[in-house]
mmCIF file of C-alpha atoms and ligand atoms in Angstrom:
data_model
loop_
_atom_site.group_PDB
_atom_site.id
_atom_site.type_symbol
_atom_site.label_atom_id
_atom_site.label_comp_id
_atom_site.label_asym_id
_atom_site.label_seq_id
_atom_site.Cartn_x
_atom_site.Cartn_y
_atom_site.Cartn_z
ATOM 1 C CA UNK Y 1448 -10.479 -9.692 -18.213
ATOM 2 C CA UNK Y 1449 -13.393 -7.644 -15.930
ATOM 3 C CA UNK Y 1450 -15.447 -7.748 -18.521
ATOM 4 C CA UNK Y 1451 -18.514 -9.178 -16.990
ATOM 5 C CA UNK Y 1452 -21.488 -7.242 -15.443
ATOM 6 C CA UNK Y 1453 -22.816 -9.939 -13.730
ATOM 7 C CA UNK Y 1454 -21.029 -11.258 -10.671
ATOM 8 C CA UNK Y 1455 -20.811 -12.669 -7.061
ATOM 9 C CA UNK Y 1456 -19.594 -10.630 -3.675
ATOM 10 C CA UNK Y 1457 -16.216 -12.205 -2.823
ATOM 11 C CA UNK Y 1458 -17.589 -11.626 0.536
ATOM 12 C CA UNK Y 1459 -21.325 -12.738 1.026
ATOM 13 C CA UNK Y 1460 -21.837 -14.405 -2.479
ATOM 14 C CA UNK Y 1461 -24.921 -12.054 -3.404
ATOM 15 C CA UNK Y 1462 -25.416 -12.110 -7.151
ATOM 16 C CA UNK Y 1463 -24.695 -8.360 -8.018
ATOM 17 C CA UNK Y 1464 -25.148 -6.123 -11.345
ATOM 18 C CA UNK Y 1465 -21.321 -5.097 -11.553
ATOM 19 C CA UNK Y 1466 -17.859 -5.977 -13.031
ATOM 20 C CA UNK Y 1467 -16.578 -5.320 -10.116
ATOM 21 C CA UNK Y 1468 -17.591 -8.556 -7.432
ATOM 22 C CA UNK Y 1469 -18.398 -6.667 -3.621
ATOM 23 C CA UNK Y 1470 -21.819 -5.721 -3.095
ATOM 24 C CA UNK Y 1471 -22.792 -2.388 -1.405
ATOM 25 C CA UNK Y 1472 -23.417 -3.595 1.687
ATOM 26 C CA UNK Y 1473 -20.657 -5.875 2.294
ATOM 27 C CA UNK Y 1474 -18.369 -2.418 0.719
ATOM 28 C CA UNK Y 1475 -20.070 -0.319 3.375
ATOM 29 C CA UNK Y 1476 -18.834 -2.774 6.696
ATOM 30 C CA UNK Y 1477 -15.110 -2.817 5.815
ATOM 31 C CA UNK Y 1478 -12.835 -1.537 8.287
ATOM 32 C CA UNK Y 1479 -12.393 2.156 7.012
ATOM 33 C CA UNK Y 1480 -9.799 4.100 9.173
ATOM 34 C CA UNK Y 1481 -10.922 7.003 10.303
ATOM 35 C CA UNK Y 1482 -8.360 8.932 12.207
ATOM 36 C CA UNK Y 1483 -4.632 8.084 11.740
ATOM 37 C CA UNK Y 1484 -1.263 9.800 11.816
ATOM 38 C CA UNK Y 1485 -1.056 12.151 8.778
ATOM 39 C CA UNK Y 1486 2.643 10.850 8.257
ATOM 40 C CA UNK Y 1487 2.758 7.059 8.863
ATOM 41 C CA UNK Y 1488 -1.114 6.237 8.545
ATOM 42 C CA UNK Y 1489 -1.162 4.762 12.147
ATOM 43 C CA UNK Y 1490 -4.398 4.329 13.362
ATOM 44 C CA UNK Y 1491 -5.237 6.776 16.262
ATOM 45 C CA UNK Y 1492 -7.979 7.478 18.510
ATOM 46 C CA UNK Y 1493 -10.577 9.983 17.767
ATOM 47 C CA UNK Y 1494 -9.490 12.346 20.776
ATOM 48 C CA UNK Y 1495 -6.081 12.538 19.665
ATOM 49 C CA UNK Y 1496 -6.263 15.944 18.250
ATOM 50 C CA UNK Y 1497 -3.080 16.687 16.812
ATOM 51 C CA UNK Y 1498 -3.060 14.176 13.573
ATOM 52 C CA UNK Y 1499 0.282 12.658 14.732
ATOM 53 C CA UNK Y 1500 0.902 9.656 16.228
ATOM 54 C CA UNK Y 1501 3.751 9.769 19.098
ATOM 55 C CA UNK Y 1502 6.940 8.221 17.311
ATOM 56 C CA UNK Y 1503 5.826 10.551 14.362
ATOM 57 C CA UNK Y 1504 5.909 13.594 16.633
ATOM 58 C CA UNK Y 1505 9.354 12.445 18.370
ATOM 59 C CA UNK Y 1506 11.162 11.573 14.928
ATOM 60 C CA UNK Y 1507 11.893 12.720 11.591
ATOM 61 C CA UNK Y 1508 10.543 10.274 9.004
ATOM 62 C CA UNK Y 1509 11.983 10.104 5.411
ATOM 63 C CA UNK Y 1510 7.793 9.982 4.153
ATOM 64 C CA UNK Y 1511 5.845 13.236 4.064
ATOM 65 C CA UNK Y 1512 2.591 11.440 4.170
ATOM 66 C CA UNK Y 1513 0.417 8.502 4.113
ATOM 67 C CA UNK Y 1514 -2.804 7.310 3.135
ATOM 68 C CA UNK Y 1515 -4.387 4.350 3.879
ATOM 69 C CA UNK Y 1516 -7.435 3.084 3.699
ATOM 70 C CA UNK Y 1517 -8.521 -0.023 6.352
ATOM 71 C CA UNK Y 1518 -7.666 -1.292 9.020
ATOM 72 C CA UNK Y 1519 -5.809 -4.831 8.893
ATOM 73 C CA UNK Y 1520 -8.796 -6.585 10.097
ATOM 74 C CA UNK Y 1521 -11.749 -8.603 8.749
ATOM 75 C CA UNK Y 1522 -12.033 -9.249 6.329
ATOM 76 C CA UNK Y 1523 -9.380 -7.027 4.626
ATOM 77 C CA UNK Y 1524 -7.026 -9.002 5.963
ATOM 78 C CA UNK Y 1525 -8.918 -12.132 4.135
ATOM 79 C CA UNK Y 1526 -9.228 -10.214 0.947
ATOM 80 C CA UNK Y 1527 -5.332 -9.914 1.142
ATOM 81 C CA UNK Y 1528 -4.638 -13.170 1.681
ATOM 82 C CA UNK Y 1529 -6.931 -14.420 -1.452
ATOM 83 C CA UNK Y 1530 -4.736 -12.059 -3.350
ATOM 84 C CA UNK Y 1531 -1.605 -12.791 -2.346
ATOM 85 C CA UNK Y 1532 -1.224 -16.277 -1.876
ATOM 86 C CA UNK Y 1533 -3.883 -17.536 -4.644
ATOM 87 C CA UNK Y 1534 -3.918 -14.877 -6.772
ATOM 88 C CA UNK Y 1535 -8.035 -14.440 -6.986
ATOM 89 C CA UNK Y 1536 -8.625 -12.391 -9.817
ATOM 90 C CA UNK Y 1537 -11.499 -11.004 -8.672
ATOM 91 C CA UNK Y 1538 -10.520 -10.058 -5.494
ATOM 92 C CA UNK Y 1539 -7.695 -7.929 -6.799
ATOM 93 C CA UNK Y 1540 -10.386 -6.011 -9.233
ATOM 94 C CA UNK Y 1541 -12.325 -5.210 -6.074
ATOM 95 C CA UNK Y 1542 -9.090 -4.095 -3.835
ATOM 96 C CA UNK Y 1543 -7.924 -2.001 -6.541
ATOM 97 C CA UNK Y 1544 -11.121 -0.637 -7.071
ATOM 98 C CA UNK Y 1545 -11.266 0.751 -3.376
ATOM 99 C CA UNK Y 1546 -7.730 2.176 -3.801
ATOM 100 C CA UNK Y 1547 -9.054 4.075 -7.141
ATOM 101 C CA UNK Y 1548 -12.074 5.500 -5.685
ATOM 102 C CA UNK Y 1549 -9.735 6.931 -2.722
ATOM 103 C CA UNK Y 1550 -8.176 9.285 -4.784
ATOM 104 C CA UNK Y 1551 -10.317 11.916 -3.889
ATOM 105 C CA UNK Y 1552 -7.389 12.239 -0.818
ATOM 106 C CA UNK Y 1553 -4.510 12.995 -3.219
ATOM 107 C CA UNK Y 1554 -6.107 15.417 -4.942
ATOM 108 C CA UNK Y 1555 -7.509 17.560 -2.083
ATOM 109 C CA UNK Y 1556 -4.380 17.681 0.076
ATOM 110 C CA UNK Y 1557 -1.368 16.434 -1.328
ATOM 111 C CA UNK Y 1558 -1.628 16.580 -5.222
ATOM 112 C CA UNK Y 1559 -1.301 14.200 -7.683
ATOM 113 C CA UNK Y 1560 2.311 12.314 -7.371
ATOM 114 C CA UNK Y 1561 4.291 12.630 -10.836
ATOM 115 C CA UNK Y 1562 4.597 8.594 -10.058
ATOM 116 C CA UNK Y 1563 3.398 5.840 -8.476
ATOM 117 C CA UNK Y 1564 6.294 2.921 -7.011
ATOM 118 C CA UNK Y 1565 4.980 -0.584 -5.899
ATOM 119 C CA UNK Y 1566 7.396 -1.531 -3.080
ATOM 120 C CA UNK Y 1567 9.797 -4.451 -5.109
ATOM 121 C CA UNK Y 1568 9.647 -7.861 -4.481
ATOM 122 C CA UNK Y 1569 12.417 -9.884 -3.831
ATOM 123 C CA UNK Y 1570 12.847 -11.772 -7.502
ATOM 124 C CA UNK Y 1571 12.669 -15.755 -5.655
ATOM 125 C CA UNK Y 1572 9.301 -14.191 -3.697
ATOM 126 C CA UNK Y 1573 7.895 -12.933 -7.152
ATOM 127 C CA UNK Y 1574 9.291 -15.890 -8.898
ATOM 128 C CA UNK Y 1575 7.037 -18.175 -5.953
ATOM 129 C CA UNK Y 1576 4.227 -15.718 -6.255
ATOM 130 C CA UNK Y 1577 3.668 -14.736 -10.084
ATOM 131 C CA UNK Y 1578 3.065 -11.046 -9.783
ATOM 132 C CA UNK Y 1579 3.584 -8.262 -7.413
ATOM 133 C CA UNK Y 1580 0.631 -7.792 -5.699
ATOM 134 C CA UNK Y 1581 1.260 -3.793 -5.123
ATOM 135 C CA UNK Y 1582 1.535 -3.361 -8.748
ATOM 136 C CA UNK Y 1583 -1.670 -4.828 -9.448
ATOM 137 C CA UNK Y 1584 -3.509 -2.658 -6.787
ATOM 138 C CA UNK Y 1585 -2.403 0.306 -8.569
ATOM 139 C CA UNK Y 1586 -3.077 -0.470 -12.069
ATOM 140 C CA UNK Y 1587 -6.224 0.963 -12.124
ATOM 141 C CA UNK Y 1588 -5.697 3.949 -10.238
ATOM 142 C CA UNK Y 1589 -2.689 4.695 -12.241
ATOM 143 C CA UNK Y 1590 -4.752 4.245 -15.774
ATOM 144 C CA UNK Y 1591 -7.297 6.609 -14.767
ATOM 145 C CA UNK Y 1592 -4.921 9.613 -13.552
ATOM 146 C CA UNK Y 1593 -2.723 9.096 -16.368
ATOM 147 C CA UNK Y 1594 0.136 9.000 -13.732
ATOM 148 C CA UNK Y 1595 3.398 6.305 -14.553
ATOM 149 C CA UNK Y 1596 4.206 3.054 -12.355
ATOM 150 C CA UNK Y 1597 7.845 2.734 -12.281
ATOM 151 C CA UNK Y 1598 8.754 -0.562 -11.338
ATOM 152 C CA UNK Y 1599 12.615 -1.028 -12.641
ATOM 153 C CA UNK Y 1600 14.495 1.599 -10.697
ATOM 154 C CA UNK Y 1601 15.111 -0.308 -7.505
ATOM 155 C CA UNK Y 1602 15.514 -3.183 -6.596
ATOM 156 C CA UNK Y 1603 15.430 -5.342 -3.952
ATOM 157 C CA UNK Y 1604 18.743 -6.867 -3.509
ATOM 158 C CA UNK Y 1605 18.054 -9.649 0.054
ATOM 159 C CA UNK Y 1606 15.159 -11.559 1.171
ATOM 160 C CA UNK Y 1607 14.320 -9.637 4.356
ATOM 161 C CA UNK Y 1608 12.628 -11.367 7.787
ATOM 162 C CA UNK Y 1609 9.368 -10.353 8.571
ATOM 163 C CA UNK Y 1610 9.212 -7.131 10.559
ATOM 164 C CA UNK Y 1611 6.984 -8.030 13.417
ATOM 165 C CA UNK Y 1612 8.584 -10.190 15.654
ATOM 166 C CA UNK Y 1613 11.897 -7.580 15.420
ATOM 167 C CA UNK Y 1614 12.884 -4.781 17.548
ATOM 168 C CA UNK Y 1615 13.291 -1.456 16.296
ATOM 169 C CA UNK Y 1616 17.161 -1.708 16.051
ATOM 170 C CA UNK Y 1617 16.825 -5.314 14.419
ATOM 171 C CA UNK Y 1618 14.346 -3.997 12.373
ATOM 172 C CA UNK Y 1619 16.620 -1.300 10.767
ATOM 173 C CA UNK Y 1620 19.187 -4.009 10.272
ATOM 174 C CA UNK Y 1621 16.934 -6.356 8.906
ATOM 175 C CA UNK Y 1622 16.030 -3.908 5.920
ATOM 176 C CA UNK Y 1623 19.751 -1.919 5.601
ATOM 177 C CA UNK Y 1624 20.881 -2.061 2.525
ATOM 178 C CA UNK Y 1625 18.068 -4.278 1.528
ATOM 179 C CA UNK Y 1626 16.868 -1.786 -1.336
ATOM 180 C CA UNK Y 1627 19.235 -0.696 -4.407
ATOM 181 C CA UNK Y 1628 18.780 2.304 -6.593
ATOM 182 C CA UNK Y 1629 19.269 1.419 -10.695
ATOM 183 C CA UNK Y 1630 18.788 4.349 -12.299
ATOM 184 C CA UNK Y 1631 18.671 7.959 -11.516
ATOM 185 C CA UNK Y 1632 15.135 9.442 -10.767
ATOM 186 C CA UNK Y 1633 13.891 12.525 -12.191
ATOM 187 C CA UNK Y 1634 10.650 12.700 -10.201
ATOM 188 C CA UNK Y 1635 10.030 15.305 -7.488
ATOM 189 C CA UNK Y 1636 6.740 13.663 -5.996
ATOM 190 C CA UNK Y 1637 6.927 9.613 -5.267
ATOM 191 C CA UNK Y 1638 3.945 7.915 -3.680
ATOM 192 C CA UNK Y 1639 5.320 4.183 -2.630
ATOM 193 C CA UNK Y 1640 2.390 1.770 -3.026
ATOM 194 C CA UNK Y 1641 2.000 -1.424 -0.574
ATOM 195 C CA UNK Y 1642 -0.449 -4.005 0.335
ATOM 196 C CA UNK Y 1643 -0.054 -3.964 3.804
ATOM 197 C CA UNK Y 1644 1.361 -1.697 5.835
ATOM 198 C CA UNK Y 1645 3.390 -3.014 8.926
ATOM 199 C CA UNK Y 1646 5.662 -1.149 11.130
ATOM 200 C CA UNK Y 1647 6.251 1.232 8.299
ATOM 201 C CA UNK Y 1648 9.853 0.227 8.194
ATOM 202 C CA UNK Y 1649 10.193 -0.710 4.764
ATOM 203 C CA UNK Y 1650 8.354 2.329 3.688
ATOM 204 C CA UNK Y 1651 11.082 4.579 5.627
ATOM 205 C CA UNK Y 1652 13.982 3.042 3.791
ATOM 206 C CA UNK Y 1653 12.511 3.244 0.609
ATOM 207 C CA UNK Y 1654 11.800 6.816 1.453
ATOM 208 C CA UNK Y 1655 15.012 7.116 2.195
ATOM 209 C CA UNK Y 1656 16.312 6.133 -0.528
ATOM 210 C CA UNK Y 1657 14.502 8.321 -2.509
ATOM 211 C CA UNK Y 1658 15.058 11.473 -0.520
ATOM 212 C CA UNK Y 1659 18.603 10.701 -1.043
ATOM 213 C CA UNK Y 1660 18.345 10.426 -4.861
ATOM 214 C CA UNK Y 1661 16.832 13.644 -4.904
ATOM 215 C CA UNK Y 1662 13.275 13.632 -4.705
ATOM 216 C CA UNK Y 1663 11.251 16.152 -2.978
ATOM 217 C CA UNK Y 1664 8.062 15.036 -1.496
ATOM 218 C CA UNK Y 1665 7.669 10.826 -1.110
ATOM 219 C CA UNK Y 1666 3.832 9.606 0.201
ATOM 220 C CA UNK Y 1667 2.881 6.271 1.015
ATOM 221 C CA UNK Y 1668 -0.404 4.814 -0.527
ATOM 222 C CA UNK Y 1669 -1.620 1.467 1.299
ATOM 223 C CA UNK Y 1670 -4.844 -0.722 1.491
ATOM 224 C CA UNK Y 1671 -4.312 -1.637 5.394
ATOM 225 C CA UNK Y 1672 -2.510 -1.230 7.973
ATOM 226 C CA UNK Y 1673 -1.675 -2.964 10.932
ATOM 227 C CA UNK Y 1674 -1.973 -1.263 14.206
ATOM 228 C CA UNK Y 1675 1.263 -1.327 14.968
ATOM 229 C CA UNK Y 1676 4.554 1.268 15.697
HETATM 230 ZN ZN1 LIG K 737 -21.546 -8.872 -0.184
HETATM 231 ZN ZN1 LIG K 738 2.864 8.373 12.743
#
């Protein structure tokens, strides 16, 4: 399907000498994060020291670590949308080719997972959509490490509100029992793949979930995330 080697930046239109359609420069402005909380991928300021962000340091979190790679701004956040709600092609090639270059972080700190889990969809939102846009970010990534996508161990079993606008206690509500586990796991190192990263509360009870079928060490991998706790 990315067969060409010809092609225009999804951003600034330059014609470019690659399958893959973002030109260097246009690559080289995105909104990289540079410091963020080794656990939930917060963004944080360059003087805080300690790698943590506060509700990180003051709670136990089902997910050993994060990485992500933007911040939720422009135009990620427009490079998102093009995915998700029209389904460009294109732009999916060139956001899962930024998560595949990244995985120079797995392999330094953390390892390589044993396997890689797009966060589900609800089945009417992936019915509405046509494919889940998590999977398709990792496909790539995935191929070239040789390392599984499971996709049909759990589901999820209610349409959940969007986070944002909740509290922390509506939040949890919102998402219990939201998530159900179909077959047993034999994995001891999950990294959850998502989009967008929110308040992190859908990553937690995922994690959760996991931890509680057994497995050992569960990472979060994400394109952005929003500056929020
Ligand atoms: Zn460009
Ligand atoms: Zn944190």
């Amino acid at each position: 399907m990315f067969e060409l080697f010809k092609s225009q930046c999804v951003l600034c239109d330059m014609s470019i000498d690659s399958n893959i359609s973002l030109c260097e420069g246009c690559r080289k402005d995105l909104p990289m994060v540079e410091f963020a909380c080794s656990i939930c991928a917060l963004p944080l300021k360059e003087s805080n020291k300690s790698n943590f962000c506060g509700k990180c340091i003051n709670q136990t979190s089902y997910v050993d670590y994060a990485i992500n790679l933007f911040h939720y701004a422009v135009p990620i956040d427009y490079l998102i949308g093009q995915m998700k709600f029209h389904q460009e092609l294109t732009v999916v090639a060139v956001l899962a080719d930024l998560l595949k270059n990244h995985i120079e972080a797995f392999n330094s700190v953390h390892g390589l997972p044993d396997v890689f889990l797009p966060v589900p969809l609800y089945k009417t939102r992936l019915v509405e959509r046509g494919f889940n846009q998590a999977l398709e970010i990792i496909k790539p990534l995935a191929k070239s490490q040789h390392i599984p996508v499971i996709l049909d161990v759990i589901s999820r079993s209610k349409e959940t509100k969007t986070q944002t606008n909740l509290n922390k206690l509506e939040r949890k509500k919102n998402l219990a029992g939201s998530f159900t586990m179909l077959k047993k796991l034999a994995y001891s190192h999950v990294v959850i793949v998502d989009d967008v990263v929110t308040t992190g509360a859908t990553t937690q009870e995922l994690a959760k979930l996991l931890k509680n079928s057994g497995v050992k060490t569960v990472g979060v991998l994400s394109l952005a995330r929003a500056d929020l706790n």
